[in-house]
Coordinates of C-alpha atoms in Angstrom, one line a residue:
M49 CA 90.5 131.9 -64.8
P50 CA 88.0 130.6 -67.6
D51 CA 88.4 131.7 -71.1
R52 CA 91.6 133.7 -70.7
K53 CA 93.9 135.0 -73.4
P54 CA 97.5 134.1 -72.9
V55 CA 98.4 137.6 -71.4
A56 CA 95.0 138.3 -69.6
L57 CA 95.0 135.4 -67.4
A58 CA 92.5 136.5 -64.6
A59 CA 88.7 137.5 -64.7
A60 CA 88.3 141.2 -65.3
A61 CA 88.2 142.1 -61.7
L62 CA 89.8 145.1 -60.2
V63 CA 93.4 143.9 -59.6
T64 CA 95.4 144.9 -56.7
V65 CA 98.3 142.7 -56.8
V66 CA 96.1 140.2 -54.9
I67 CA 92.6 139.1 -55.7
V68 CA 90.3 141.5 -53.9
A69 CA 88.8 144.7 -55.1
L70 CA 90.3 147.2 -52.6
A71 CA 87.2 149.3 -52.9
A72 CA 85.3 146.5 -50.9
V73 CA 87.9 146.3 -48.2
V74 CA 86.8 147.6 -44.9
V75 CA 89.8 149.3 -43.0
W76 CA 89.9 150.2 -39.5
Q77 CA 92.0 153.1 -38.7
R78 CA 94.8 153.2 -36.0
D79 CA 95.2 155.8 -33.6
D80 CA 99.0 156.3 -34.1
A81 CA 99.8 159.3 -36.4
A82 CA 102.0 159.1 -39.4
P83 CA 104.8 161.2 -40.3
G84 CA 103.7 164.0 -42.8
A85 CA 105.6 165.5 -45.7
G86 CA 106.2 168.8 -43.9
A87 CA 105.2 172.2 -45.0
A88 CA 105.7 173.5 -48.4
D89 CA 108.7 175.6 -49.0
A90 CA 110.1 177.0 -52.0
T91 CA 113.5 175.5 -51.5
E92 CA 112.1 171.9 -50.9
L93 CA 112.5 169.4 -53.5
H94 CA 109.2 168.2 -55.0
Q95 CA 108.7 164.5 -54.8
V96 CA 105.9 162.8 -56.8
H97 CA 104.8 159.2 -55.7
L98 CA 103.2 156.8 -58.2
G99 CA 102.2 153.3 -58.5
D100 CA 99.8 150.5 -57.4
S101 CA 98.8 149.1 -54.0
F102 CA 102.4 148.1 -53.1
A103 CA 103.3 151.9 -53.7
S104 CA 100.1 153.2 -51.9
G105 CA 100.6 150.9 -48.9
A106 CA 97.4 149.1 -49.0
G107 CA 96.8 147.4 -45.8
T108 CA 98.9 149.8 -43.7
L109 CA 97.3 152.6 -41.7
P110 CA 96.4 155.4 -41.2
L111 CA 95.4 156.3 -44.6
V112 CA 96.1 159.9 -45.9
P113 CA 93.5 162.1 -44.8
D114 CA 90.9 163.1 -47.5
S115 CA 92.3 160.6 -50.0
Q116 CA 90.3 158.5 -52.2
F117 CA 89.3 155.5 -50.2
T118 CA 89.5 152.9 -53.0
C119 CA 93.0 154.1 -53.7
Q120 CA 94.0 152.8 -50.0
R121 CA 96.6 155.6 -49.9
S122 CA 98.7 155.1 -46.7
S123 CA 100.3 157.7 -44.6
V124 CA 103.2 155.2 -44.0
N125 CA 103.8 154.0 -47.5
F126 CA 107.4 154.1 -48.7
G127 CA 106.8 157.3 -50.8
Q128 CA 105.5 159.1 -47.6
L129 CA 108.3 157.9 -45.5
V130 CA 111.0 158.9 -47.9
A131 CA 109.4 162.4 -48.1
A132 CA 109.2 162.7 -44.3
R133 CA 112.9 161.6 -43.9
R134 CA 114.1 164.1 -46.6
G135 CA 111.8 166.9 -46.1
Y136 CA 110.5 166.7 -49.6
R137 CA 107.2 168.4 -50.6
L138 CA 105.1 165.5 -51.5
T139 CA 102.5 164.7 -54.2
D140 CA 101.2 161.1 -53.6
V141 CA 98.9 159.8 -56.4
S142 CA 99.6 156.3 -55.8
C143 CA 96.5 154.1 -56.0
A144 CA 95.6 150.4 -55.4
G145 CA 94.7 148.6 -58.4
A146 CA 96.8 150.7 -60.7
W147 CA 98.1 149.3 -63.9
T148 CA 100.8 151.3 -66.2
K149 CA 97.7 152.5 -68.2
S150 CA 96.6 154.3 -64.9
L151 CA 99.4 156.8 -65.7
Y152 CA 97.4 157.9 -68.7
E153 CA 93.7 157.3 -67.8
G154 CA 91.5 157.8 -64.9
Q155 CA 91.3 154.7 -62.7
Y156 CA 88.3 155.4 -60.4
E157 CA 85.6 158.2 -60.3
G158 CA 87.5 161.2 -59.0
V159 CA 91.1 159.5 -59.7
G160 CA 92.6 160.9 -62.7
P161 CA 95.7 159.9 -64.7
Q162 CA 98.7 159.6 -62.3
L163 CA 101.1 161.1 -64.8
D164 CA 99.2 164.4 -64.5
A165 CA 101.2 164.9 -61.3
V166 CA 104.5 164.8 -63.0
T167 CA 105.6 168.3 -64.1
P168 CA 108.7 170.0 -65.1
D169 CA 109.5 171.2 -61.6
T170 CA 109.3 167.6 -60.3
D171 CA 112.6 166.8 -58.5
V172 CA 112.1 163.2 -57.5
V173 CA 109.6 160.6 -58.7
T174 CA 109.2 157.3 -56.7
L175 CA 107.0 154.4 -57.9
M176 CA 106.3 150.7 -58.1
L177 CA 104.2 149.6 -60.9
G178 CA 103.7 146.6 -63.5
G179 CA 102.5 143.7 -61.2
N180 CA 99.0 144.3 -62.1
D181 CA 99.5 144.5 -65.7
A182 CA 98.2 141.5 -67.7
T183 CA 96.6 140.6 -64.3
L184 CA 99.8 139.0 -63.4
Y185 CA 99.8 139.0 -59.7
S186 CA 96.1 138.2 -59.2
T187 CA 96.6 135.3 -61.6
L188 CA 99.8 134.2 -59.6
I189 CA 98.0 134.5 -56.2
G190 CA 94.2 134.1 -57.3
D191 CA 94.4 131.2 -59.7
C192 CA 97.3 129.3 -58.0
S193 CA 95.6 129.3 -54.7
R194 CA 92.2 128.3 -56.3
V195 CA 93.6 125.3 -57.9
A196 CA 95.9 124.3 -55.0
A197 CA 93.3 121.9 -53.3
S198 CA 93.3 119.8 -56.4
D199 CA 96.9 118.7 -56.2
P200 CA 98.3 120.2 -52.8
A201 CA 101.6 118.4 -53.2
G202 CA 102.1 119.0 -57.0
A203 CA 102.1 122.1 -59.2
P204 CA 98.5 122.4 -60.5
C205 CA 98.9 126.0 -61.3
R206 CA 102.1 125.5 -63.3
A207 CA 100.3 122.8 -65.3
E208 CA 97.3 125.1 -66.0
L209 CA 99.2 128.3 -66.8
D210 CA 102.3 127.1 -68.2
G211 CA 104.6 129.7 -69.7
A212 CA 101.7 132.3 -70.1
P213 CA 102.6 134.5 -67.2
A214 CA 106.3 134.6 -68.4
R215 CA 105.0 135.6 -71.9
A216 CA 102.9 138.4 -70.3
V217 CA 106.1 139.8 -68.5
D218 CA 108.1 139.8 -71.8
D219 CA 105.5 140.8 -74.2
E220 CA 103.2 143.2 -72.4
I221 CA 104.5 144.2 -68.9
E222 CA 108.1 145.0 -69.9
P223 CA 107.5 147.4 -72.7
A224 CA 104.5 149.0 -70.8
V225 CA 106.8 149.8 -67.7
Q226 CA 109.7 151.1 -70.2
Q227 CA 107.1 153.4 -72.0
A228 CA 105.9 154.7 -68.7
L229 CA 109.4 155.4 -67.4
H230 CA 110.3 157.1 -70.7
D231 CA 107.1 159.4 -70.4
I232 CA 107.8 160.2 -66.8
A233 CA 111.3 161.3 -67.8
A234 CA 109.8 163.4 -70.7
R235 CA 107.6 165.3 -68.5
A236 CA 110.2 165.9 -65.7
P237 CA 113.6 165.7 -67.5
S238 CA 115.5 166.9 -64.4
A239 CA 113.9 164.6 -62.0
R240 CA 115.5 161.6 -60.5
V241 CA 113.2 158.6 -61.1
V242 CA 113.4 155.6 -58.6
V243 CA 111.5 152.7 -59.2
A244 CA 111.2 149.9 -56.7
G245 CA 111.1 146.3 -57.5
Y246 CA 108.6 143.9 -55.8
P247 CA 109.7 142.3 -52.6
Q248 CA 109.4 138.3 -52.7
L249 CA 106.0 137.2 -51.6
L250 CA 107.0 133.5 -51.0
P251 CA 110.1 131.6 -50.2
A252 CA 112.0 130.0 -53.2
E253 CA 110.7 126.5 -52.6
R254 CA 109.0 125.9 -49.2
S255 CA 105.2 126.1 -49.0
C256 CA 103.4 127.1 -45.9
R257 CA 99.7 126.2 -46.3
P258 CA 97.4 127.3 -44.9
A259 CA 99.0 130.7 -44.3
V260 CA 99.5 130.9 -48.1
R261 CA 97.1 128.5 -50.0
I262 CA 99.6 127.6 -52.8
A263 CA 100.6 124.0 -53.8
D264 CA 104.1 122.9 -52.9
G265 CA 105.3 122.7 -56.5
D266 CA 103.9 126.1 -57.5
I267 CA 105.7 127.9 -54.7
A268 CA 109.0 127.8 -57.0
Y269 CA 106.7 128.5 -60.1
V270 CA 105.4 131.9 -58.6
H271 CA 108.8 132.7 -57.2
R272 CA 110.3 132.4 -60.7
V273 CA 107.6 134.4 -62.4
Q274 CA 108.0 137.2 -59.7
A275 CA 111.8 137.2 -60.4
R276 CA 111.2 137.6 -64.1
L277 CA 108.9 140.5 -63.5
N278 CA 111.5 142.3 -61.4
A279 CA 114.2 141.7 -64.0
A280 CA 111.9 143.0 -66.6
I281 CA 111.4 146.3 -64.5
A282 CA 115.1 146.5 -64.1
K283 CA 115.8 146.2 -67.7
A284 CA 113.2 148.9 -68.3
A285 CA 114.8 151.3 -65.8
A286 CA 118.1 150.8 -67.4
A287 CA 116.7 151.6 -70.7
T288 CA 115.3 154.8 -69.6
G289 CA 117.9 156.2 -67.1
A290 CA 115.8 155.4 -64.1
T291 CA 117.3 153.8 -60.9
F292 CA 116.1 150.5 -60.0
V293 CA 115.9 149.5 -56.4
D294 CA 116.2 145.7 -56.2
M295 CA 114.1 144.3 -53.2
S296 CA 114.6 140.6 -54.0
A297 CA 117.7 140.1 -52.1
R298 CA 116.7 142.5 -49.3
S299 CA 113.3 140.8 -48.9
A300 CA 114.8 137.1 -48.8
G301 CA 113.6 135.4 -45.6
H302 CA 110.9 138.1 -45.0
D303 CA 108.1 136.6 -47.2
A304 CA 104.6 135.7 -46.1
C305 CA 105.7 132.3 -44.8
Q306 CA 107.6 133.9 -42.0
Q307 CA 106.9 134.6 -38.2
V308 CA 104.8 137.7 -37.6
N309 CA 107.8 139.6 -36.3
V310 CA 110.0 138.8 -39.4
R311 CA 107.6 138.9 -42.3
W312 CA 107.3 142.0 -44.5
I313 CA 104.4 140.5 -46.4
E314 CA 101.1 139.5 -44.7
P315 CA 99.9 136.0 -45.5
M316 CA 96.3 134.8 -46.6
S317 CA 95.5 133.6 -43.1
G318 CA 96.9 133.9 -39.6
T319 CA 97.1 137.5 -39.9
T320 CA 95.0 140.4 -38.7
A321 CA 95.7 142.4 -41.8
R322 CA 92.6 143.5 -43.8
I323 CA 94.6 143.2 -47.2
T324 CA 96.8 140.2 -47.6
M325 CA 99.7 139.4 -49.6
H326 CA 100.8 143.0 -49.5
P327 CA 103.8 144.7 -47.6
N328 CA 103.0 145.5 -43.9
D329 CA 104.6 148.7 -41.9
A330 CA 108.0 146.8 -41.9
G331 CA 107.7 146.1 -45.6
Q332 CA 107.0 149.6 -46.2
Q333 CA 109.9 150.8 -43.8
A334 CA 112.1 148.3 -45.6
L335 CA 111.2 149.8 -49.1
A336 CA 111.7 153.3 -47.8
D337 CA 115.1 152.4 -46.5
A338 CA 116.2 151.0 -50.0
V339 CA 114.8 154.0 -51.9
D340 CA 116.4 156.4 -49.4
E341 CA 119.7 154.6 -50.0
A342 CA 119.4 155.0 -53.7
L343 CA 118.7 158.7 -53.4
E344 CA 121.7 159.1 -51.0
H345 CA 124.1 157.7 -53.6
H346 CA 122.7 160.1 -56.4

């Protein structure tokens, strides 16, 4: 986007791992009920769920009753599903558009710092965070789709952005995520912290316009940057004693270019989803499965 710093590559719009402000999205409720976290009990473990729109389950329904609409906090996000399976007492403060700085400062009116939910009695923390920092995903999806028509068979986004996204991951996102995980552990020193990596949005090479409006040569470019992001989050987790859940291999073949009954990510077009390039119900289930397995092996 115009007049950008090397690590702030998109316009100062609300970032939701895609390019829309989730506060403006109209979401219609489904009739089917979602599993709840169960009644509170003194013997139950306390889980806190943190993170951005991938963590909040933006685009999946129904929403958590009485939750902040702009957060798009779904009753079937992976944190909710894990809590329901395990009988945890859940505090879910995940919120669409969150950066790592949203752990420390209010995000919207009525939405305070997410880190306030983490206390010494927290037993489990689940989260996905980092993709919005440096406006990384909104740049890769927004900017790359914006310039695709100029050279659909080429790599116009790579030509325009070059190494700036990779530098943003190394210089800005990795240290921010590491600091966030360190601060979570400091607030809840006995908690098991499980951070999920981002599932693959796109195949490694094959384009699928118009479902995903990214030029042929930029598919591999976006894929490489996403892999770099996940590697940075894994490194941050290792440095702070958190458990990293790698969704890269699990999500291969379930990207936004796949058929409706296969994909875990909803494409830009050819979908009924109100929020695109985000995990659908199957994607949230897959995330829950992976996090559940990580907790099982603790």
